Amino acid sequence: MAAAKTRTSSFSRNLSAAAPSQGPGLKCGPNGTVFLSSGISDLDKILGGGFPLGSLVMVMEDAEAPHHMLLLRNFMSQGLVHNQPLLYASPAIDPRGFLGTLPSPAASKDEKSHKHDPDQEKGLRIAWQYKKYFGESQLNFDGQRDGKHEYSNEFDLRKPLERHFLSAQRVDCVSIQDSPNLSALQDRSATFLSQYPRNDGSISCAGRIAIQSFSAPQCAYSNMEWDMLSFIRSLKSMVRSSNAVALITFPPSLLSPSFCKRWQHMADTLLSVKAIPDEDKELSQLLTGYQDMVGFLNVHKVARINTQVPVILDATTFSIKLQKRRFLVLECLNQAPVDGSSGTSYGTSGSCSGSSKTGNLDF
Amino acid sequence: MAESICRALRDGALEGEHAPALTIKDSIASPFGFHVFCHVLSQLSSFILAGKSQSGGLVVVSFSRSPSFYLELLKNKGIDVVSSDKRIQILDCYSDPLGWKDRLIEAGNFTALSHEASNSSTANVLKDVKHMDKLYNSIVERGKGLIGGGKNRFSVAIDSVDEMSRHASTSSVAGLLSNLRSHDQVSSIFWLLHSDLHEARVAAVLEYLSSMVTSLEPLHQPANGHRGDLENLSLIEHNLKKGKFHVRIKRRNGRVRVMSEEVHIEQSGISFTSLSSEGAINQGLVPKVQFSLELSEKERIDRANVVLPFEHQGNGKPIQIYDGRRSLADSKHERQVAATEKVQTNEDSGGGEIIYFRDSDDEMPESPKASI
């Protein structure tokens, strides 16, 4: 519920020049925040609009699954499609190679919206998962707009991004494997962010920073935990005063527990991905749609800038599915119907309940 | 399960992907890691020599055993390394890893020792293992020497990562392994680790870097660690011959396949059989719920015994169901007098009951209500 409702108070900020002419990549939100899209429309809805400018997003990886790469790829592609410059750092020796795997926006939304129509024809539908179907009507409505100028694109993971998006002015790559300390990366980030300072004027352009596997073991600095923490802190403060969003993924299993907690506290928005076991009979009985799932996404923290009101999500665990092996969707978990006690299966056991699809109906 | 691992190593990497990497992990309670390593090594070698694998050659980096051991091992399995030394090369990091012999000779302390009659064509002695870069270059060089250039690939087997970690920092070892994995010409790579010798972080790092992790665990845990007890001794003996072999495979679609097997060590080698008792393989990722979703045995039996209050049960004969109007027992009259409901139980076997009152029963006969 709270993810959809935006509290409108009688006090409203005087948005003098900020609102118009920002282009499709940015969206205004409440409390004077401006959002940019994460590249995954479901995730934008869950987070209440997207990633706010000036925030630090951290993703906790699972050592057993590469799902954080899906988030990274969508984030990076979205920025490039919207002409938002990107700084990409990775522990690979040649980070540029990764750019070849970025997905391209899908052709059009029409094919997606038509898919739902045959389902509507069926006479009898089981209504216990009714919340799912409200989301569909919203989706059809969104699809009316022209694909190119949307705030959030649907990315086709099988189609690589066109070359002209990857030109050097827009993408800057850094390899963090061999650098003995983080000063080089810090300098590069500072230079990058200084191009997008935040002031009360209109926002001309927003930037994105994507750091992959920040504490990967092959990086020379990876056992200097305090240094890494102070880098994150300085990056966070630099990002806060600029029109940019930084996304850092890191494997928490390789950090000591106290540092893992400290890093989690540093984040404005904290997500984690988790692998799911293959051919697990218990899970397939307990969850519908288990066959299509590739992993779980947990939302631990949602960025709240300029406000004290917390976000309380209906559900914090979502399943990651690849539709037709191309499109990334996030769905809330639905438990399979239980013998008799169907009332309690919607219940309040934290992560398996309700619907995150925002709708006007406030169940 | 061991077969699927060997097959994965044999099939190698797809274009643009990192090479599959296997970690074999054991501990002192179940010390068969080296046996498993030898098993995988001999399987992969036979695949390579038969031409069935993606890789055209194998580089064995031996730290903890001398190269002659591997030559013997492969010969016993029927693989003659000498004649096929175009395919298998052993990088000797065992004989003189830090280059002491040379330095001793230089210092003139004694005359050169007679070298072992090693097959110098297959064993190339590496004298400086401290620098992971040099090790990396040597491995890649040997590998390229095996297969030539072009699209061919080679596999790498690292005898034991423990020795490597002794000489170099974890991040440089991790760097070596990840660079090998991402090298275009490496088809697959596997290594052995004794987890007791390191901090937990090292094992976590290696698991992070690999695409398949096998770990060995004892079948029976000795209680309380009192080694002196007789029963524990026999358990420990048991554990030295058998163990549990767990495998976690990270699949391309992002799911994890978890499998388990039993492993037996015999004279002739090692054998894998399926687990006798299936334990719960994974802890539920789905949150625990307070109610149980399954019926217990007793509940199932009771459910089967309950007679539903339908007139026609579908088995051809009209059934007498206690429906509240007539009582099977004698005392019906008392019931009619009572205005309030009373629970009458059906004379059923078992505990399953349905209490059913027809709606028409609730209507009282025309009796004057008590008036004030």
PDB file of N, CA and C in Angstrom, chain A residues 91-124:
ATOM      1  N   PRO A  91      35.935  -5.502 -11.873  1.00  0.00           N
ATOM      2  CA  PRO A  91      37.204  -6.172 -11.621  1.00  0.00           C
ATOM      3  C   PRO A  91      37.762  -6.923 -12.818  1.00  0.00           C
ATOM      4  N   ALA A  92      37.091  -6.866 -13.934  1.00  0.00           N
ATOM      5  CA  ALA A  92      37.649  -7.551 -15.098  1.00  0.00           C
ATOM      6  C   ALA A  92      38.801  -6.734 -15.655  1.00  0.00           C
ATOM      7  N   ILE A  93      39.650  -7.396 -16.378  1.00  0.00           N
ATOM      8  CA  ILE A  93      40.790  -6.667 -16.936  1.00  0.00           C
ATOM      9  C   ILE A  93      40.336  -5.735 -18.048  1.00  0.00           C
ATOM     10  N   ASP A  94      39.327  -6.152 -18.765  1.00  0.00           N
ATOM     11  CA  ASP A  94      38.835  -5.320 -19.854  1.00  0.00           C
ATOM     12  C   ASP A  94      37.340  -5.077 -19.658  1.00  0.00           C
ATOM     13  N   PRO A  95      37.004  -4.015 -18.950  1.00  0.00           N
ATOM     14  CA  PRO A  95      35.580  -3.799 -18.671  1.00  0.00           C
ATOM     15  C   PRO A  95      34.764  -3.494 -19.917  1.00  0.00           C
ATOM     16  N   ARG A  96      35.417  -2.991 -20.936  1.00  0.00           N
ATOM     17  CA  ARG A  96      34.663  -2.620 -22.141  1.00  0.00           C
ATOM     18  C   ARG A  96      33.952  -3.811 -22.736  1.00  0.00           C
ATOM     19  N   GLY A  97      34.546  -4.997 -22.492  1.00  0.00           N
ATOM     20  CA  GLY A  97      33.933  -6.181 -23.076  1.00  0.00           C
ATOM     21  C   GLY A  97      32.527  -6.411 -22.573  1.00  0.00           C
ATOM     22  N   PHE A  98      32.292  -6.003 -21.340  1.00  0.00           N
ATOM     23  CA  PHE A  98      30.978  -6.212 -20.754  1.00  0.00           C
ATOM     24  C   PHE A  98      29.921  -5.386 -21.460  1.00  0.00           C
ATOM     25  N   LEU A  99      30.333  -4.266 -22.026  1.00  0.00           N
ATOM     26  CA  LEU A  99      29.347  -3.393 -22.651  1.00  0.00           C
ATOM     27  C   LEU A  99      28.661  -4.084 -23.820  1.00  0.00           C
ATOM     28  N   GLY A 100      29.348  -5.046 -24.379  1.00  0.00           N
ATOM     29  CA  GLY A 100      28.737  -5.768 -25.488  1.00  0.00           C
ATOM     30  C   GLY A 100      27.556  -6.622 -25.066  1.00  0.00           C
ATOM     31  N   THR A 101      27.419  -6.843 -23.765  1.00  0.00           N
ATOM     32  CA  THR A 101      26.314  -7.688 -23.322  1.00  0.00           C
ATOM     33  C   THR A 101      25.124  -6.884 -22.824  1.00  0.00           C
ATOM     34  N   LEU A 102      25.179  -5.574 -22.972  1.00  0.00           N
ATOM     35  CA  LEU A 102      24.057  -4.776 -22.490  1.00  0.00           C
ATOM     36  C   LEU A 102      22.856  -4.981 -23.399  1.00  0.00           C
ATOM     37  N   PRO A 103      21.691  -5.054 -22.816  1.00  0.00           N
ATOM     38  CA  PRO A 103      20.509  -5.336 -23.633  1.00  0.00           C
ATOM     39  C   PRO A 103      19.974  -4.085 -24.310  1.00  0.00           C
ATOM     40  N   SER A 104      19.212  -4.329 -25.324  1.00  0.00           N
ATOM     41  CA  SER A 104      18.629  -3.256 -26.100  1.00  0.00           C
ATOM     42  C   SER A 104      17.157  -3.150 -25.745  1.00  0.00           C
ATOM     43  N   PRO A 105      16.574  -1.975 -25.902  1.00  0.00           N
ATOM     44  CA  PRO A 105      15.138  -1.890 -25.594  1.00  0.00           C
ATOM     45  C   PRO A 105      14.344  -2.779 -26.518  1.00  0.00           C
ATOM     46  N   ALA A 106      13.314  -3.344 -25.983  1.00  0.00           N
ATOM     47  CA  ALA A 106      12.483  -4.245 -26.781  1.00  0.00           C
ATOM     48  C   ALA A 106      11.748  -3.454 -27.843  1.00  0.00           C
ATOM     49  N   ALA A 107      11.298  -4.157 -28.845  1.00  0.00           N
ATOM     50  CA  ALA A 107      10.740  -3.489 -30.024  1.00  0.00           C
ATOM     51  C   ALA A 107       9.570  -2.596 -29.674  1.00  0.00           C
ATOM     52  N   SER A 108       8.539  -3.180 -29.129  1.00  0.00           N
ATOM     53  CA  SER A 108       7.413  -2.327 -28.768  1.00  0.00           C
ATOM     54  C   SER A 108       6.658  -3.011 -27.668  1.00  0.00           C
ATOM     55  N   LYS A 109       5.825  -2.263 -27.044  1.00  0.00           N
ATOM     56  CA  LYS A 109       5.051  -2.827 -25.956  1.00  0.00           C
ATOM     57  C   LYS A 109       3.863  -3.604 -26.463  1.00  0.00           C
ATOM     58  N   ASP A 110       3.580  -3.441 -27.734  1.00  0.00           N
ATOM     59  CA  ASP A 110       2.320  -4.016 -28.219  1.00  0.00           C
ATOM     60  C   ASP A 110       2.289  -5.510 -28.064  1.00  0.00           C
ATOM     61  N   GLU A 111       3.444  -6.117 -28.309  1.00  0.00           N
ATOM     62  CA  GLU A 111       3.375  -7.572 -28.244  1.00  0.00           C
ATOM     63  C   GLU A 111       3.100  -8.035 -26.834  1.00  0.00           C
ATOM     64  N   LYS A 112       3.529  -7.235 -25.889  1.00  0.00           N
ATOM     65  CA  LYS A 112       3.267  -7.644 -24.514  1.00  0.00           C
ATOM     66  C   LYS A 112       1.814  -7.474 -24.134  1.00  0.00           C
ATOM     67  N   SER A 113       1.222  -6.380 -24.561  1.00  0.00           N
ATOM     68  CA  SER A 113      -0.144  -6.139 -24.104  1.00  0.00           C
ATOM     69  C   SER A 113      -1.111  -7.066 -24.799  1.00  0.00           C
ATOM     70  N   HIS A 114      -0.767  -7.493 -25.994  1.00  0.00           N
ATOM     71  CA  HIS A 114      -1.692  -8.397 -26.671  1.00  0.00           C
ATOM     72  C   HIS A 114      -1.711  -9.758 -26.032  1.00  0.00           C
ATOM     73  N   LYS A 115      -0.640 -10.056 -25.374  1.00  0.00           N
ATOM     74  CA  LYS A 115      -0.567 -11.385 -24.780  1.00  0.00           C
ATOM     75  C   LYS A 115      -1.657 -11.587 -23.749  1.00  0.00           C
ATOM     76  N   HIS A 116      -2.043 -10.513 -23.103  1.00  0.00           N
ATOM     77  CA  HIS A 116      -2.994 -10.704 -22.012  1.00  0.00           C
ATOM     78  C   HIS A 116      -4.406 -10.923 -22.512  1.00  0.00           C
ATOM     79  N   ASP A 117      -4.668 -10.499 -23.747  1.00  0.00           N
ATOM     80  CA  ASP A 117      -6.066 -10.523 -24.187  1.00  0.00           C
ATOM     81  C   ASP A 117      -6.660 -11.915 -24.243  1.00  0.00           C
ATOM     82  N   PRO A 118      -5.984 -12.886 -24.772  1.00  0.00           N
ATOM     83  CA  PRO A 118      -6.628 -14.207 -24.809  1.00  0.00           C
ATOM     84  C   PRO A 118      -6.980 -14.709 -23.428  1.00  0.00           C
ATOM     85  N   ASP A 119      -6.210 -14.292 -22.430  1.00  0.00           N
ATOM     86  CA  ASP A 119      -6.530 -14.768 -21.091  1.00  0.00           C
ATOM     87  C   ASP A 119      -7.849 -14.222 -20.611  1.00  0.00           C
ATOM     88  N   GLN A 120      -8.173 -13.032 -21.076  1.00  0.00           N
ATOM     89  CA  GLN A 120      -9.413 -12.441 -20.583  1.00  0.00           C
ATOM     90  C   GLN A 120     -10.618 -13.206 -21.080  1.00  0.00           C
ATOM     91  N   GLU A 121     -10.399 -13.953 -22.170  1.00  0.00           N
ATOM     92  CA  GLU A 121     -11.559 -14.602 -22.764  1.00  0.00           C
ATOM     93  C   GLU A 121     -12.058 -15.760 -21.932  1.00  0.00           C
ATOM     94  N   LYS A 122     -11.191 -16.326 -21.138  1.00  0.00           N
ATOM     95  CA  LYS A 122     -11.581 -17.541 -20.427  1.00  0.00           C
ATOM     96  C   LYS A 122     -12.739 -17.269 -19.506  1.00  0.00           C
ATOM     97  N   GLY A 123     -13.664 -18.154 -19.536  1.00  0.00           N
ATOM     98  CA  GLY A 123     -14.888 -17.911 -18.784  1.00  0.00           C
ATOM     99  C   GLY A 123     -14.663 -17.887 -17.286  1.00  0.00           C
ATOM    100  N   LEU A 124     -14.102 -18.974 -16.782  1.00  0.00           N
ATOM    101  CA  LEU A 124     -14.006 -19.077 -15.339  1.00  0.00           C
ATOM    102  C   LEU A 124     -12.557 -18.834 -14.933  1.00  0.00           C
TER     103      LEU A 124
END
